[in-house]
């Protein structure tokens, strides 16, 4: 195929092909020659056609556009036959350039994995990589070769519905998980028909939407952008991520879709990215709403000149770029450059040789895929509380209740287009297959249900059960894009049902399926155990039975801080110390005497009603077993170069009576800096599985370069001075197992 296309090109174009890829300027590769030969042979209309992405609207319409060369990419079509027809129309007609077929494969295609926030809770990057690899294989079987994933937006505000789609509040955890996802989707070679191009989104700062309201403006100063919001995207670039997506938000007055500083100066000139950038849905046109562009033509000029290569569904480029070139407002070379970026990724995907899928349909829901989804769901569950009710030891008669106990659609979570609820294994379905004698009375029919008429029946059934398993949380529609909440308590009458169940006098195990951390503060007293599964995907029910039965011990850790109430937001672990740090002994609301003197309390950074810390700290999670840490060692305590490696080692022993896994976390604190630095930052972690009684020597290496940060004048620095470093099982000081101080000299 590639030879056929070259044959079609004017000889001059092939001869003239020089080295256009800025990344490989020094050595003109076959890729560069091919890309140049294809693009240099195109008319300006054909070049602009490559910059155009359309949302599928009828296969005939798409065929026509493809045949006209006006369709660089398509989204929202996943029918194999339709995609074949559209692709054939593009291949059979000049300029014979294959279409890049895309889809939102966010946490699975057919086999649905836990939402990314849940996957982050596994603290197991290999699971994330493998899940993305499976998702790519299933999607590629329908001809989809580009996904709009991973989402790398740091989120410190769970009111924002899209916290569900990312990997939480921490830059390091998000960087590790995002890079794993990129590797999973793209594999070792994009040309492999099972690989699909990844897309790091939403570039950048989208998760800092003011007030947690989606699409709202962000005001992230450059240093915070560099030190918190950009690192995961830089990690994706280092992992070879093929594409990026500009975010909807305006940051400090500049919409990302028209922001040359991030799209060109940082992404390309600093990080050496040579793929292409797609706008988010119609975000070129939204620059008019922002008041940043006067009209669509102005928006098109601002976007292409900032370095935005592909226009998702605004039609701005096809409608205006030619005129803008004639008017001298856009150089044709910008269009040529954008076109080459896109053709380069199509070349790397092997689309010129293999534009049609070759993977059997049998890969969808394959047995090994469901097993992988099960393992991920098991490892994504975080046990937040357990007073001994779990695992179910002598309980045989189970009352299963709650609005999410048999919710096959909602259990899958947000951003699921192709996964079918018929394949979902719900808790009810799994318990029916188990050795338990289960009685199922939902009590509430959906998460927002306020009908308490069934409560008496549920409580009666609870009294004759050995244990109660309540499965609640939120419907999938309550998180995800544009689904933000100002109140994060359990919806509907769920808390009332938990309070009623408490009266039955039997152990109550609460299982929460949600797209965000919910403020379950007042529910805890009514729960003997809490398992937080986020939205666990297709195999969530079977994972739940394996967890409560003790077949698998919970091993998840919170990827976000859980606020006590919405008023406490934002609350995150890696905050600065402030000039008046809370001591942890502050006087709280109920302890304040009447007529308290003006300076008798407060004077440190905390809230009178909620105190200082969150309900659950970042990195927290319980297990059925216990672990002992010993023999801590560090290779040295003085370092002189950012090429040095800090090596912390220790022995970990499973001293309990269950097999299980612990996540050893390494945090650092830069004690004095040229700018104020966070009180702690996660810089390494390792999840270690140990059989009961087993032990293992564990080593965690941290490059000294990870102590660098962007200080004054937007320069990345490694500053001399003292750093505390410690190993812990959560970000809370009470979970520190070992601590020392190192010096950078
Ligand atoms: C949406 C989302 C983005 C998604 C795109 C295509 O608005 O912001 O994450 O990939 O449009 O569906």
XYZ file of C-alpha atoms and ligand atoms in Angstrom:
757
model
C 0.000 0.000 0.000
C 2.688 2.448 0.932
C 4.484 1.753 -2.349
C 1.216 2.318 -4.232
C 0.852 5.722 -2.647
C 4.439 6.705 -3.372
C 3.877 5.714 -6.996
C 0.979 8.170 -7.125
C 3.158 11.044 -5.970
C 4.855 13.435 -8.391
C 8.532 12.449 -8.604
C 9.574 15.918 -7.546
C 7.736 15.597 -4.253
C 9.653 12.469 -3.341
C 13.011 13.998 -4.339
C 12.295 17.216 -2.491
C 11.380 15.403 0.673
C 13.914 16.690 3.148
C 13.985 16.345 6.924
C 10.878 17.983 8.301
C 10.618 16.316 11.674
C 12.164 18.709 14.207
C 12.942 15.744 16.446
C 15.048 13.940 13.857
C 16.448 16.973 12.019
C 19.936 15.550 12.279
C 19.162 12.287 10.477
C 16.568 12.129 7.724
C 14.717 8.890 8.370
C 12.535 6.847 6.043
C 9.644 8.141 8.104
C 10.597 11.740 7.468
C 10.979 11.089 3.772
C 7.628 9.348 3.576
C 5.793 12.019 5.548
C 7.325 14.777 3.472
C 6.654 12.969 0.220
C 2.990 12.507 1.076
C 2.359 15.970 2.445
C 4.412 17.896 -0.105
C 2.247 16.341 -2.818
C -1.004 17.652 -1.318
C -2.992 20.709 -2.307
C -3.761 23.119 0.520
C -7.344 21.826 0.584
C -6.079 18.285 1.025
C -3.696 19.361 3.787
C -6.523 21.088 5.616
C -8.667 17.979 5.170
C -6.156 16.075 7.307
C -6.636 18.628 10.093
C -10.352 17.948 10.201
C -12.027 15.533 12.621
C -15.750 14.883 12.352
C -18.156 13.093 14.667
C -19.859 10.339 12.664
C -23.197 11.342 11.206
C -24.370 8.647 8.809
C -22.061 6.396 6.856
C -23.039 7.831 3.430
C -22.176 11.376 4.541
C -18.887 10.160 5.972
C -18.061 8.227 2.799
C -18.604 11.358 0.732
C -16.362 13.504 2.937
C -13.723 10.796 2.987
C -13.806 10.514 -0.808
C -13.344 14.295 -1.036
C -10.270 14.108 1.192
C -11.923 16.273 3.836
C -11.786 13.694 6.658
C -8.509 13.351 8.510
C -10.170 11.570 11.422
C -13.514 10.402 12.676
C -14.950 9.747 16.125
C -18.159 8.245 17.533
C -18.443 5.447 15.012
C -17.568 1.933 16.104
C -19.518 -0.217 13.641
C -16.961 -2.392 11.878
C -18.726 -2.397 8.505
C -19.440 1.342 8.510
C -15.830 2.090 9.396
C -14.638 -0.190 6.585
C -16.786 1.675 4.048
C -15.573 5.080 5.232
C -11.932 4.000 5.272
C -12.245 2.483 1.801
C -13.666 5.732 0.451
C -10.603 7.570 1.770
C -8.116 5.018 0.446
C -9.669 4.710 -3.025
C -9.792 8.461 -3.662
C -7.063 11.109 -3.805
C -5.070 11.785 -1.764
C -5.461 8.153 -0.664
C -4.576 8.940 2.957
C -6.179 6.565 5.508
C -8.494 8.029 8.118
C -7.530 7.903 11.795
C -10.462 6.248 13.567
C -10.819 7.343 17.195
C -12.970 6.540 20.212
C -13.215 7.334 23.896
C -11.812 4.066 25.185
C -11.305 5.423 28.699
C -11.308 2.354 30.923
C -12.139 -0.453 28.536
C -13.818 -1.002 25.189
C -16.056 -4.047 25.656
C -14.494 -5.482 28.819
C -14.847 -2.572 31.235
C -12.198 -2.022 33.893
C -12.630 0.079 37.025
C -12.762 3.810 36.348
C -9.244 5.328 36.211
C -9.599 6.735 39.732
C -10.241 3.183 40.895
C -7.343 1.848 38.874
C -5.116 4.455 40.548
C -6.205 3.059 43.929
C -4.591 -0.252 42.982
C -1.159 1.440 43.102
C -0.264 -1.262 40.568
C 0.940 0.257 37.273
C 1.270 -3.159 35.640
C -2.489 -3.671 36.060
C -3.101 -0.310 34.393
C -0.736 -1.156 31.554
C -2.299 -4.555 31.007
C -5.839 -3.178 31.124
C -4.957 -0.563 28.524
C -3.332 -3.232 26.357
C -6.526 -5.295 26.476
C -8.675 -2.247 25.774
C -6.533 -1.441 22.749
C -6.811 -4.981 21.403
C -10.601 -5.032 21.709
C -10.971 -1.561 20.173
C -8.556 -2.295 17.334
C -10.663 -5.312 16.380
C -13.308 -2.807 15.234
C -10.787 -0.620 13.394
C -10.320 1.941 16.169
C -6.630 2.963 16.325
C -6.720 6.067 18.526
C -8.170 6.563 21.978
C -8.726 9.777 23.919
C -6.997 8.370 26.958
C -5.238 8.538 29.445
C -6.703 11.511 31.240
C -3.922 13.039 33.329
C -5.680 15.926 34.986
C -4.622 16.376 38.604
C -7.836 16.733 40.619
C -7.956 18.144 44.119
C -11.677 18.829 44.112
C -14.103 15.868 44.161
C -17.018 18.165 43.431
C -15.615 18.058 39.883
C -17.267 15.088 38.197
C -14.270 14.296 36.022
C -12.134 13.331 39.029
C -13.486 9.883 38.114
C -11.544 9.812 34.856
C -8.078 10.630 36.137
C -5.640 9.111 38.605
C -6.264 11.451 41.534
C -4.503 14.287 43.340
C -0.868 13.283 43.159
C 1.508 14.228 40.322
C 3.819 11.234 40.850
C 1.078 8.573 41.023
C -0.656 10.145 38.026
C 2.632 10.234 36.100
C 3.345 6.564 36.784
C -0.189 5.420 35.949
C -0.419 7.643 32.894
C 2.855 6.352 31.475
C 1.675 2.793 32.128
C -1.542 3.466 30.233
C 0.370 4.949 27.290
C 2.608 1.870 27.175
C -0.431 -0.378 27.357
C -2.310 1.308 24.533
C 0.700 1.821 22.263
C 2.727 -1.282 23.044
C 6.336 -1.424 21.855
C 5.432 -0.558 18.281
C 2.502 1.507 17.106
C 2.635 -0.393 13.812
C 1.386 -3.487 15.632
C -2.273 -3.792 14.563
C -3.174 -4.401 18.237
C -1.758 -1.021 19.251
C -3.688 2.211 19.321
C -2.411 5.755 19.674
C -2.853 7.215 23.138
C -3.912 10.774 23.856
C -2.737 12.649 26.939
C -5.595 14.871 28.034
C -6.729 17.450 28.935
C -3.733 19.613 28.344
C -3.554 21.398 30.799
C -4.883 22.277 34.218
C -8.520 21.322 33.523
C -8.907 19.637 36.915
C -8.390 22.918 38.747
C -11.760 24.234 37.542
C -12.756 26.968 39.958
C -15.279 25.713 42.507
C -15.143 22.223 41.074
C -17.557 23.287 38.338
C -16.677 21.689 35.005
C -15.415 23.912 32.172
C -14.849 26.742 34.666
C -11.789 28.977 34.461
C -8.578 27.955 36.163
C -6.024 30.237 37.732
C -2.905 28.163 38.035
C 0.279 30.201 38.349
C 3.229 29.048 36.272
C 5.151 27.485 39.158
C 2.166 25.411 40.243
C 1.523 24.443 36.652
C 5.129 23.282 36.326
C 5.331 21.464 39.651
C 1.862 19.865 39.904
C -0.197 19.918 36.686
C 2.403 19.491 33.931
C 4.511 16.585 35.298
C 2.052 13.799 34.310
C 1.919 15.184 30.761
C 5.696 15.345 30.651
C 5.797 11.719 31.791
C 3.418 10.824 28.977
C 5.710 12.559 26.472
C 8.650 10.611 27.884
C 6.586 7.443 27.439
C 6.129 8.320 23.766
C 2.500 9.355 23.870
C 1.440 9.891 20.253
C -1.142 12.644 20.734
C -2.365 15.282 23.181
C -5.719 16.963 23.600
C -6.089 20.624 24.499
C -8.366 21.324 27.441
C -11.559 23.370 27.537
C -10.422 25.704 30.312
C -8.865 29.116 30.074
C -5.960 29.254 32.493
C -5.174 32.710 33.823
C -7.031 34.174 30.855
C -5.720 32.000 28.009
C -7.768 29.066 26.661
C -5.518 26.021 26.235
C -6.712 25.582 22.653
C -5.089 28.899 21.758
C -2.167 28.763 24.155
C 1.152 28.682 22.274
C 3.141 28.530 25.539
C 1.838 25.048 26.362
C 1.067 23.652 22.903
C 4.324 24.663 21.238
C 6.886 26.194 23.605
C 6.600 23.555 26.332
C 5.152 20.490 24.602
C 7.249 20.652 21.447
C 10.229 22.871 22.065
C 10.989 21.772 25.616
C 9.740 18.195 25.648
C 10.459 17.317 21.991
C 6.980 16.027 21.249
C 6.510 15.217 17.534
C 3.012 13.789 17.414
C -0.065 15.927 17.050
C -2.466 17.884 19.233
C -6.233 17.600 18.816
C -8.635 20.125 20.280
C -11.260 18.971 22.687
C -14.810 18.835 21.384
C -15.515 22.142 19.558
C -13.030 23.878 21.864
C -11.747 25.960 18.948
C -15.240 27.416 18.587
C -15.522 27.828 22.344
C -12.802 30.452 22.254
C -15.566 32.730 21.003
C -17.546 32.067 24.188
C -14.373 32.658 26.181
C -14.181 36.078 24.583
C -10.729 35.166 23.307
C -11.727 35.007 19.607
C -14.048 37.365 17.756
C -15.495 34.683 15.498
C -14.725 31.227 14.150
C -12.233 32.547 11.645
C -10.326 34.353 14.389
C -10.518 31.208 16.533
C -9.087 29.106 13.720
C -6.173 31.493 13.340
C -5.462 31.563 17.067
C -5.595 27.779 17.325
C -3.370 26.890 14.361
C -0.852 29.593 15.256
C -0.683 28.273 18.845
C 0.159 24.791 17.554
C -3.238 23.057 17.635
C -3.037 20.521 14.799
C -6.477 18.891 14.526
C -9.896 20.487 14.873
C -12.395 18.248 16.660
C -15.822 18.926 15.141
C -15.719 22.745 14.943
C -15.145 22.737 11.161
C -13.091 25.879 11.789
C -10.087 24.794 9.799
C -11.907 23.548 6.708
C -14.075 26.682 6.685
C -11.416 29.348 7.272
C -7.784 28.330 6.926
C -7.524 28.889 3.179
C -8.849 32.429 3.512
C -6.566 33.059 6.476
C -3.574 32.049 4.356
C -4.718 34.355 1.545
C -5.098 37.177 4.065
C -1.618 36.528 5.431
C -2.904 35.760 8.925
C -1.754 32.151 8.809
C 1.313 30.879 6.973
C 0.743 27.820 4.805
C 3.797 26.363 6.495
C 1.809 26.128 9.758
C -0.803 24.046 7.947
C 1.875 21.909 6.337
C 3.518 21.363 9.743
C 0.228 20.340 11.353
C -0.543 18.026 8.463
C 2.879 16.381 8.763
C 2.352 15.830 12.495
C -0.874 13.988 11.740
C 0.443 11.987 8.783
C 3.469 11.049 10.903
C 1.222 9.317 13.472
C -0.771 7.612 10.718
C 2.536 6.356 9.330
C 3.668 5.122 12.738
C 0.376 3.288 13.161
C 1.054 1.487 9.891
C -2.231 2.704 8.460
C -0.761 3.214 5.006
C 0.125 -0.481 4.841
C -2.763 -1.853 6.946
C -5.704 0.558 7.065
C -8.202 -2.179 7.902
C -8.498 -4.228 11.127
C -7.110 -7.760 11.138
C -7.998 -8.789 14.691
C -10.723 -11.395 15.265
C -13.949 -10.287 16.909
C -13.486 -13.084 19.433
C -11.115 -10.905 21.448
C -14.090 -9.015 22.857
C -14.857 -10.165 26.417
C -12.223 -12.875 26.055
C -11.852 -14.977 29.201
C -8.409 -13.637 30.004
C -9.711 -10.109 29.609
C -12.438 -10.715 32.174
C -9.850 -12.226 34.504
C -7.715 -9.107 34.153
C -10.735 -6.896 34.823
C -11.544 -9.009 37.897
C -8.015 -8.665 39.271
C -8.044 -4.928 38.674
C -11.403 -4.570 40.428
C -10.111 -6.581 43.380
C -6.942 -4.496 43.671
C -8.778 -1.202 43.198
C -10.965 -1.734 46.258
C -9.918 0.254 49.327
C -10.934 -0.992 52.752
C -11.536 2.200 54.706
C -12.891 0.627 57.886
C -13.093 -2.838 59.390
C -13.953 -3.598 62.993
C -13.595 -7.313 62.352
C -16.734 -7.802 60.323
C -14.570 -8.702 57.311
C -13.761 -11.166 56.026
C -17.061 -12.973 56.537
C -15.927 -15.840 58.721
C -18.991 -17.629 60.040
C -21.580 -15.682 58.119
C -23.544 -17.852 55.714
C -26.911 -16.058 55.574
C -26.317 -12.743 53.872
C -28.756 -9.920 53.339
C -27.713 -8.059 50.214
C -29.259 -4.608 49.858
C -28.684 -1.107 48.534
C -29.243 0.659 45.204
C -25.993 -0.504 43.604
C -26.241 -4.196 44.533
C -27.692 -5.073 41.143
C -26.994 -2.053 38.913
C -25.308 -3.482 35.799
C -25.290 -0.172 33.923
C -24.149 2.097 36.766
C -21.511 -0.307 38.060
C -19.559 0.239 34.829
C -19.018 3.897 35.611
C -18.737 7.003 33.458
C -17.421 7.160 29.860
C -18.620 3.750 28.722
C -19.822 3.718 25.102
C -19.226 0.143 23.962
C -19.272 -1.972 27.126
C -22.628 -3.732 27.466
C -24.398 -3.972 30.800
C -25.534 -7.495 29.878
C -21.974 -8.599 30.571
C -21.766 -6.940 33.969
C -21.333 -9.286 36.921
C -23.188 -7.462 39.670
C -22.861 -8.263 43.392
C -26.251 -10.010 43.223
C -25.215 -12.161 40.274
C -21.949 -13.064 41.976
C -23.509 -13.877 45.346
C -26.031 -16.127 43.615
C -23.063 -18.091 42.235
C -21.353 -18.192 45.637
C -21.608 -20.528 48.588
C -23.523 -17.924 50.565
C -27.235 -18.108 51.265
C -28.152 -14.648 49.989
C -31.417 -12.758 50.372
C -31.686 -9.697 48.149
C -33.907 -6.749 49.043
C -32.570 -3.515 47.489
C -34.485 -1.179 49.798
C -33.749 1.624 47.370
C -33.963 1.177 43.601
C -31.387 3.753 42.513
C -28.842 5.971 44.251
C -31.060 9.099 44.332
C -34.126 7.147 45.538
C -35.818 8.750 48.547
C -38.566 6.150 48.898
C -38.175 4.622 52.364
C -41.262 2.408 52.143
C -39.212 -0.798 51.878
C -36.955 -0.051 54.845
C -38.978 -2.070 57.366
C -38.811 -5.125 55.096
C -35.069 -4.710 54.714
C -34.486 -4.350 58.463
C -36.633 -7.412 59.181
C -34.569 -9.444 56.747
C -31.374 -8.070 58.306
C -32.389 -9.382 61.710
C -32.480 -12.944 60.424
C -29.213 -12.694 58.495
C -25.680 -13.361 59.769
C -24.405 -10.209 58.070
C -25.654 -7.364 55.903
C -23.930 -6.195 52.746
C -25.127 -2.759 51.654
C -23.980 -1.681 48.188
C -24.498 2.035 47.625
C -22.784 5.065 46.167
C -23.779 6.970 43.046
C -25.189 6.221 39.629
C -22.617 6.519 36.858
C -24.297 9.644 35.455
C -23.498 11.563 38.655
C -19.788 11.701 37.817
C -17.908 12.302 34.595
C -18.072 15.245 32.222
C -20.278 18.153 33.314
C -21.577 16.112 36.283
C -20.453 18.126 39.286
C -21.976 18.143 42.767
C -21.840 20.650 45.591
C -22.956 18.053 48.152
C -20.978 14.817 48.295
C -23.047 12.928 50.854
C -24.618 9.636 49.849
C -27.521 10.452 47.554
C -31.197 9.872 48.308
C -32.101 7.947 51.460
C -28.986 5.758 51.535
C -27.729 7.186 54.838
C -31.181 6.677 56.368
C -31.146 3.052 55.223
C -27.734 2.523 56.795
C -28.996 4.035 60.064
C -32.037 1.734 59.949
C -29.874 -1.301 59.256
C -27.719 -0.469 62.263
C -30.773 -1.048 64.438
C -31.005 -4.639 63.249
C -27.956 -5.426 65.382
C -26.070 -7.392 62.726
C -22.687 -6.584 61.123
C -23.176 -4.066 58.296
C -20.586 -4.088 55.526
C -20.939 -1.022 53.291
C -19.651 -1.260 49.736
C -19.469 2.069 47.898
C -19.466 2.262 44.097
C -18.839 5.874 43.103
C -16.938 8.096 40.693
C -15.395 10.236 43.412
C -14.643 10.245 47.158
C -17.979 10.810 48.895
C -18.358 12.470 52.300
C -19.443 9.357 54.200
C -18.344 10.869 57.514
C -21.694 10.483 59.252
C -22.328 7.048 57.778
C -19.214 5.470 59.268
C -20.777 4.984 62.697
C -23.451 2.821 61.043
C -20.934 0.648 59.198
C -18.842 -2.121 60.690
C -16.736 -2.205 57.548
C -16.426 -0.041 54.432
C -15.096 -1.218 51.058
C -14.691 1.599 48.542
C -14.747 0.111 45.022
C -15.220 3.308 42.980
C -17.076 2.115 39.827
C -15.475 -1.326 39.499
C -16.516 -2.247 35.944
C -17.694 -5.477 34.368
C -16.336 -7.850 37.029
C -17.061 -5.761 40.126
C -19.547 -8.225 41.637
C -17.234 -11.188 41.524
C -14.426 -9.034 42.902
C -16.669 -8.083 45.817
C -17.472 -11.705 46.704
C -13.781 -12.616 46.533
C -12.958 -9.697 48.836
C -15.656 -10.152 51.512
C -15.095 -13.912 51.611
C -11.403 -13.427 52.341
C -10.293 -15.191 49.150
C -8.576 -11.902 48.324
C -7.442 -9.349 50.864
C -8.156 -5.700 50.093
C -4.974 -3.917 48.950
C -6.126 -0.610 47.469
C -4.972 2.782 48.754
C -6.815 6.080 48.383
C -5.581 8.005 45.306
C -7.284 11.124 46.642
C -7.854 12.602 50.080
C -11.415 12.035 51.294
C -12.889 15.299 52.625
C -14.989 15.240 55.800
C -17.524 17.468 54.082
C -17.730 19.566 50.938
C -16.882 22.686 52.909
C -13.427 21.297 53.565
C -12.599 21.177 49.857
C -9.897 21.540 48.614
C -8.095 19.180 50.968
C -5.031 17.383 49.638
C -1.950 15.875 51.233
C 0.888 17.663 49.437
C 0.021 21.129 50.621
C 2.440 23.805 51.838
C 3.081 24.209 55.530
C 1.860 27.833 55.796
C 3.209 30.175 58.457
C 0.820 28.718 61.030
C 0.566 24.986 60.530
C -2.093 23.136 62.478
C -0.629 21.316 65.457
C -3.284 18.607 65.571
C -4.371 19.761 69.023
C -6.681 22.540 67.986
C -9.843 23.383 69.907
C -12.836 22.243 67.924
C -16.331 23.634 67.694
C -17.942 21.507 70.421
C -15.146 22.298 72.863
C -15.289 26.062 72.579
C -16.481 27.609 75.866
C -19.204 30.245 75.825
C -17.906 33.804 75.546
C -14.557 32.480 74.514
C -11.946 35.225 74.391
C -10.944 36.562 70.980
C -7.494 34.951 70.969
C -8.382 31.869 73.003
C -8.453 29.532 70.026
C -7.539 29.227 66.401
C -4.427 31.085 65.306
C -3.366 28.050 63.267
C -4.509 26.816 59.864
C -7.575 24.609 60.495
C -11.382 24.636 60.483
C -13.266 24.962 63.769
C -15.766 22.298 62.738
C -13.643 19.811 60.799
C -10.191 20.358 62.255
C -7.249 20.017 59.873
C -6.927 16.623 58.162
C -9.257 14.800 55.741
C -11.606 11.953 56.638
C -9.168 9.540 54.959
C -5.642 10.467 53.949
C -4.114 10.012 50.519
C -2.433 6.603 50.259
C -4.565 5.006 53.005
C -6.111 1.550 52.903
C -6.525 -1.447 55.231
C -5.801 -5.145 54.720
C -6.947 -8.361 56.364
C -3.377 -9.051 57.317
C -0.590 -7.147 59.044
C 2.866 -6.231 57.826
C 6.106 -5.578 59.664
C 8.871 -3.356 58.310
C 12.473 -3.859 59.402
C 16.155 -3.547 58.388
C 15.814 -0.144 56.790
C 18.871 1.002 54.857
C 19.698 3.942 52.590
C 22.644 3.833 50.207
C 23.940 7.243 51.296
C 22.713 10.393 52.970
C 24.688 12.950 50.960
C 24.131 13.522 47.247
C 25.878 15.895 44.901
C 24.290 15.342 41.485
C 20.858 14.932 39.983
C 22.251 11.790 38.314
C 22.580 10.192 41.747
C 20.040 7.611 42.880
C 18.581 7.389 46.372
C 18.151 3.718 47.269
C 15.988 2.841 50.220
C 15.698 -0.813 51.190
C 13.942 -2.750 53.908
C 12.481 -6.114 54.799
C 8.728 -6.493 54.636
C 7.059 -9.399 56.436
C 3.447 -10.550 56.352
C 2.880 -11.206 60.048
C -0.867 -11.741 59.808
C -3.046 -14.715 58.928
C -4.001 -13.807 55.371
C -2.083 -13.487 52.144
C -2.077 -9.850 51.152
C -0.306 -6.862 49.660
C 1.110 -3.693 51.140
C 1.954 -0.502 49.291
C 5.172 0.915 50.677
C 5.265 4.615 49.897
C 8.290 6.911 49.930
C 7.720 10.582 50.662
C 10.148 13.469 50.785
C 10.054 16.955 52.178
C 12.317 19.754 50.995
C 12.854 21.520 54.309
C 13.912 24.912 52.948
C 13.574 26.164 49.402
C 13.800 29.326 47.327
C 10.004 29.007 47.265
C 7.773 27.354 49.851
C 7.675 23.628 49.275
C 5.033 20.960 50.061
C 5.114 19.327 53.495
C 5.376 15.959 51.730
C 5.550 14.606 48.216
C 5.170 11.018 47.056
C 8.334 10.135 45.111
C 8.189 6.332 44.994
C 6.038 3.346 45.867
C 6.043 -0.399 45.520
C 3.161 -2.835 45.941
C 4.389 -6.070 47.472
C 2.316 -9.249 47.587
C 3.245 -11.666 50.391
C 1.783 -14.922 51.485
C 1.038 -15.095 55.213
C 4.319 -15.544 57.046
C 6.273 -14.562 53.959
C 8.865 -11.821 53.803
C 10.764 -10.015 51.089
C 13.602 -7.578 50.768
C 12.239 -4.472 49.068
C 14.200 -1.708 47.351
C 12.771 1.582 46.123
C 15.020 3.797 44.030
C 14.444 7.488 43.605
C 16.544 9.558 41.188
C 17.823 12.682 42.911
C 16.494 14.520 39.869
C 13.042 13.899 41.326
C 13.918 16.447 44.020
C 14.055 19.174 41.383
C 11.310 21.714 41.083
C 10.521 24.864 39.160
C 11.529 27.760 41.378
C 11.880 31.444 40.691
C 12.143 32.625 37.059
C 10.508 29.440 35.716
C 13.788 27.523 35.974
C 13.926 23.892 37.072
C 16.405 23.614 39.930
C 17.932 21.077 42.287
C 18.633 23.109 45.377
C 21.230 22.200 47.962
C 19.922 21.563 51.453
C 18.220 19.042 53.687
C 15.376 16.748 52.733
C 13.429 14.506 55.041
C 12.696 11.144 53.461
C 10.510 8.427 54.892
C 8.727 5.166 54.179
C 5.063 4.929 55.117
C 1.889 3.025 54.414
C -0.069 6.223 53.788
C 0.598 9.973 53.586
C -0.459 10.344 57.240
C 2.374 10.885 59.731
C 0.931 8.142 61.940
C 1.780 5.611 59.220
C 5.483 6.465 58.976
C 7.628 3.335 59.372
C 11.077 4.855 59.016
C 12.473 8.372 58.451
C 15.821 10.038 57.933
C 17.302 13.210 56.523
C 19.480 13.444 53.435
C 21.596 16.316 52.182
C 21.992 17.613 48.667
C 25.386 19.289 48.594
C -15.410 15.422 25.399
C -14.350 15.307 26.455
C -13.125 14.592 25.978
C -13.524 13.543 24.966
C -14.023 14.267 23.744
C -14.482 13.302 22.638
O -16.077 16.637 25.505
O -13.935 16.485 27.119
O -12.475 14.045 27.131
O -12.416 12.720 24.640
O -15.068 15.163 24.052
O -15.584 12.569 23.072
